[in-house]
XYZ file of C-alpha atoms in Angstrom:
261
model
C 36.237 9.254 123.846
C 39.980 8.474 124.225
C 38.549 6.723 128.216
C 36.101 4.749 125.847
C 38.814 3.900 123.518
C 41.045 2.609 126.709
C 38.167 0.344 127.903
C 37.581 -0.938 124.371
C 41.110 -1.792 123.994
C 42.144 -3.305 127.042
C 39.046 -5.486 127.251
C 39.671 -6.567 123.231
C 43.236 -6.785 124.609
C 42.563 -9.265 127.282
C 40.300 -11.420 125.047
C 42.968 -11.456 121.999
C 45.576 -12.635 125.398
C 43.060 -15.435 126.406
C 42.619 -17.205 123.324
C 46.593 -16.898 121.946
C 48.021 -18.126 125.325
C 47.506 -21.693 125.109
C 49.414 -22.012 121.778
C 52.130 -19.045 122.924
C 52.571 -21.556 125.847
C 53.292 -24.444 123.302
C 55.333 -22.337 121.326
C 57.544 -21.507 124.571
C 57.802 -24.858 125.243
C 59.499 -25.919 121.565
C 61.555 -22.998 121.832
C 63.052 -23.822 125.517
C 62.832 -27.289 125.897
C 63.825 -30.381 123.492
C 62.036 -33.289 125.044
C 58.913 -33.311 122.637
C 59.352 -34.639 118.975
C 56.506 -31.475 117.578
C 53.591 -29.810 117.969
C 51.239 -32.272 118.325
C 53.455 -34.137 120.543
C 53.833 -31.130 123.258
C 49.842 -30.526 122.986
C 49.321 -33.747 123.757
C 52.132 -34.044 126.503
C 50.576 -30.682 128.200
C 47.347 -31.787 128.131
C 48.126 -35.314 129.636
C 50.123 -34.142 132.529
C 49.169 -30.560 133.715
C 45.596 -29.986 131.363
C 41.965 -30.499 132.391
C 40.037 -32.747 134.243
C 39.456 -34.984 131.183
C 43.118 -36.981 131.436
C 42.578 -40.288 132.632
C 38.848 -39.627 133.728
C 37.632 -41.586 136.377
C 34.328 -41.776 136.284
C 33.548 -41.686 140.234
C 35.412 -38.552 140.352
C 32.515 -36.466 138.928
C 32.764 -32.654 139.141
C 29.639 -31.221 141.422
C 26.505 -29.900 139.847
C 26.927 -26.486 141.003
C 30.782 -26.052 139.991
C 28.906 -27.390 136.715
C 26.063 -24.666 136.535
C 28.622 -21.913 137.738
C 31.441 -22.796 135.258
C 28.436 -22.740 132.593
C 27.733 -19.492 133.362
C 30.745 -18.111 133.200
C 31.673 -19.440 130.002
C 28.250 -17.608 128.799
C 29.549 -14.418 130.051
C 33.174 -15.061 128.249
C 31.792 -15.043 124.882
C 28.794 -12.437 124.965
C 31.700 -10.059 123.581
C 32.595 -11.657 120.977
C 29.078 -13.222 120.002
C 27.071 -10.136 120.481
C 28.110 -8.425 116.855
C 27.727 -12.044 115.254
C 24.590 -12.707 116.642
C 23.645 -9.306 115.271
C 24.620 -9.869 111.570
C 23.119 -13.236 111.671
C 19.624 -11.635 113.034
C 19.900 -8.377 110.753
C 20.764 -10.870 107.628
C 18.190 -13.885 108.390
C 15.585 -11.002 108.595
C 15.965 -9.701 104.650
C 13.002 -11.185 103.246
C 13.379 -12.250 99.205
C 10.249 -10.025 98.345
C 11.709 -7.031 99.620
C 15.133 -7.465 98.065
C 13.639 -7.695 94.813
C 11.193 -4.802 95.133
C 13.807 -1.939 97.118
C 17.103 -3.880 96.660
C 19.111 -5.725 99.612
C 20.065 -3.360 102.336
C 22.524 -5.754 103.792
C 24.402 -7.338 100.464
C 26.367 -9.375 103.206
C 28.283 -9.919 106.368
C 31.035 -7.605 106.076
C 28.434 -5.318 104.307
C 26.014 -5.706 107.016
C 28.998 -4.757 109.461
C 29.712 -1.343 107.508
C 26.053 -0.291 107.326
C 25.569 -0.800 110.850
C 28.735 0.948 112.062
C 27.928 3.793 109.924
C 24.809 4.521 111.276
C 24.678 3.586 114.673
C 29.200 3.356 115.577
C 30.660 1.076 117.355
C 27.666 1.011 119.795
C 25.185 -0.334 117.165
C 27.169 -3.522 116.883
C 26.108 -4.778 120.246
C 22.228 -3.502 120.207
C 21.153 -6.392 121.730
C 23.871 -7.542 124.368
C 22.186 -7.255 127.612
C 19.716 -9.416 126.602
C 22.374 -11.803 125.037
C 23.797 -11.951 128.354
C 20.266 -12.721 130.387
C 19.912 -15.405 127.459
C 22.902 -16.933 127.435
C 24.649 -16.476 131.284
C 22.104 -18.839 132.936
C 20.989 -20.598 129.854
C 24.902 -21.707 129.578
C 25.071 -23.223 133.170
C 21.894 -24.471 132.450
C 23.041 -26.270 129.384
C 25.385 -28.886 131.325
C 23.235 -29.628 134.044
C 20.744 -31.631 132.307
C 23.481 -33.764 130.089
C 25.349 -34.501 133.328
C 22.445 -35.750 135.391
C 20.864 -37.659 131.970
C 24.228 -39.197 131.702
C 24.387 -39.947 135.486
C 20.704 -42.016 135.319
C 21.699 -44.218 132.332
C 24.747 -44.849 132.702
C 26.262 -47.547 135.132
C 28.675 -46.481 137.952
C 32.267 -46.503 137.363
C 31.424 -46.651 133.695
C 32.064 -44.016 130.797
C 29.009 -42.656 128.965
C 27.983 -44.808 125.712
C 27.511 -43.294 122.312
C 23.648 -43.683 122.538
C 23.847 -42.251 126.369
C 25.506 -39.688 125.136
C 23.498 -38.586 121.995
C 20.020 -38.798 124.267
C 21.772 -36.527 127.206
C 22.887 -34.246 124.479
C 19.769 -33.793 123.059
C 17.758 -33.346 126.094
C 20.121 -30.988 126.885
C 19.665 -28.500 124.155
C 15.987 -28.897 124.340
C 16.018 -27.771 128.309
C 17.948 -25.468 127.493
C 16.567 -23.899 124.563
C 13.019 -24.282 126.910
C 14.050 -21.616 129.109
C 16.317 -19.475 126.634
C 13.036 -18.955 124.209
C 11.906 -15.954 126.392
C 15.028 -13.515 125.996
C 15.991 -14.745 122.661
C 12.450 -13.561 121.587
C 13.365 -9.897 123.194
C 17.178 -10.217 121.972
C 16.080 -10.850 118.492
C 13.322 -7.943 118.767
C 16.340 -5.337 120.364
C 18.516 -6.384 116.982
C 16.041 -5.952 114.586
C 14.617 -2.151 116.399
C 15.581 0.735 114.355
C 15.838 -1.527 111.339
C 12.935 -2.155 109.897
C 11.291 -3.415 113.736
C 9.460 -1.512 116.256
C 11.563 0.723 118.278
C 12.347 -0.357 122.067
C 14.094 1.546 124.293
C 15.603 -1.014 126.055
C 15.543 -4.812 127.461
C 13.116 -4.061 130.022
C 11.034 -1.815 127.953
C 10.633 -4.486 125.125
C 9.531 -6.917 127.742
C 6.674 -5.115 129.170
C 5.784 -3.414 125.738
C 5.797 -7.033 124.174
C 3.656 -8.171 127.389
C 1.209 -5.655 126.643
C 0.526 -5.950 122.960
C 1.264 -9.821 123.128
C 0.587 -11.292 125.946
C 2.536 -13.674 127.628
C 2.890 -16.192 125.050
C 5.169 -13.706 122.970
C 7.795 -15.092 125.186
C 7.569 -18.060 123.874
C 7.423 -17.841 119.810
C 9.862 -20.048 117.861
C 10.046 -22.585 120.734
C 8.921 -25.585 118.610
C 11.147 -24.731 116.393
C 14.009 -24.265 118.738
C 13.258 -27.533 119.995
C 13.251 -29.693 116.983
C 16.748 -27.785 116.096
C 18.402 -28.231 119.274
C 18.004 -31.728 119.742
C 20.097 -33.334 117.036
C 22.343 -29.957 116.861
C 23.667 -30.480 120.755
C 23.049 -34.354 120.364
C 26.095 -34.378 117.583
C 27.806 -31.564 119.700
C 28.280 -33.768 122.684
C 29.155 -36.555 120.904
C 31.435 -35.128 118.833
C 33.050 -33.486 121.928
C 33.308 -36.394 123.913
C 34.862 -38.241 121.467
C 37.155 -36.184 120.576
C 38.445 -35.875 124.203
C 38.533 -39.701 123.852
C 40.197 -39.887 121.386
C 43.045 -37.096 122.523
C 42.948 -38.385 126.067
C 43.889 -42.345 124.021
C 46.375 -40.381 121.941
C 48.581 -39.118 124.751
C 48.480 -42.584 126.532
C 50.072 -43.694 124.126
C 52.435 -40.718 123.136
C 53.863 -41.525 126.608
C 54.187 -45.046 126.509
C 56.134 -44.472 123.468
């Protein structure tokens, strides 16, 4: 237990590190140096000259479509951690149907509530039922994801050119349609590994609720909630690209002219 406690805590550790640094880094900065006016003002300063890719984009510099699929999947794998548990409320909550609540009373009476119920029967453990096939869903699924907005926004847009709005609303949405195509299969098993031992059939594992689903199913279990998937993820990851790009537009316009200042 203490060895399981050690993991736990250094890998919680590490995450907690990851997301603080980039505003302990700011905060360094103010404290050391005197050459930017605030917050904002460093943020923007950092970004401009050392950040991403993003400042001053020049749009016949584009990044290679593997180095896109690859950092796509990595990002998956960052955040199975910290989405498994989530994802796991959300499924154990959106499963509570009204009839039932009124008849036995709500087993889950909320988030947090969900959280306790679910710790005390199954520990720490029970919060990520589920993970492994997260992370089959989501790792390829995520590099995946940028492939098809990159290569839509390649076709219809002319070179040496930035992206329009329209562009980037019809990549976005073909993106999370793709994308959603191909993640179906494992969410299907994901969501039927949350829901086992609570109130769903018991699996014993990813692999085992494939092939037991395969067998009782058929094939075309893999593929249940797709339409629905589909109609959702085009306008969701439509406005998610757009709102992403132009905010970076907007940030990348906002430093310009911090420095000219």
């Amino acid at each position: 237990m203490p060895f399981v406690e050690f993991i736990a805590g250094w890998i919680s550790g590490a995450i907690g590190l990851a997301v603080g640094h980039p505003m302990d880094t700011i905060k360094v900065r103010l404290q050391t140096q005197s050459i930017y006016k605030g917050i904002f003002h460093c943020v923007m300063q950092t970004y401009r000259h050392e950040g991403s890719q993003h400042k001053e984009r020049n749009p016949d510099k584009k990044a290679s479509l593997w180095s896109i699929y690859i950092a796509g999947c990595f990002s998956g794998l960052m955040q199975v951690l910290i989405t498994a548990p989530i994802d796991l409320v959300k499924v154990r909550l959106q499963s509570q149907h009204t009839s039932h609540l009124e008849r036995d009373g709500a087993k889950y009476r909320g988030p947090m509530h969900c959280v306790a119920v679910i710790f005390k029967e199954d520990g720490v453990r029970g919060l990520f039922r589920g993970m492994w096939a997260l992370t089959l869903r989501d790792v390829p699924c995520f590099g995946l994801y940028f492939l098809p907005y990159e290569l839509t926004c390649r076709m219809l847009t002319e070179k040496g050119k930035q992206p329009s709005m329209h562009v980037i609303l019809v990549a976005g949405g073909i993106a999370g349609v793709v994308t959603w195509a191909c993640a179906t299969p494992m969410d299907v098993v994901k969501a039927r590994l949350q829901m086992s031992g609570a109130g769903g059939r018991l699996y014993k594992g990813t692999l085992h609720c494939i092939t037991a689903s395969l067998q009782e199913e058929g094939i075309w279990v893999f593929f249940k909630g797709l339409l629905l998937n589909s109609l959702r993820a085009f306008p969701v990851n439509a406005v998610t690209f757009l709102s992403y790009e132009m905010l970076i537009r907007a940030m990348t316009a906002s430093s310009t002219g911090c420095a000219q200042d």
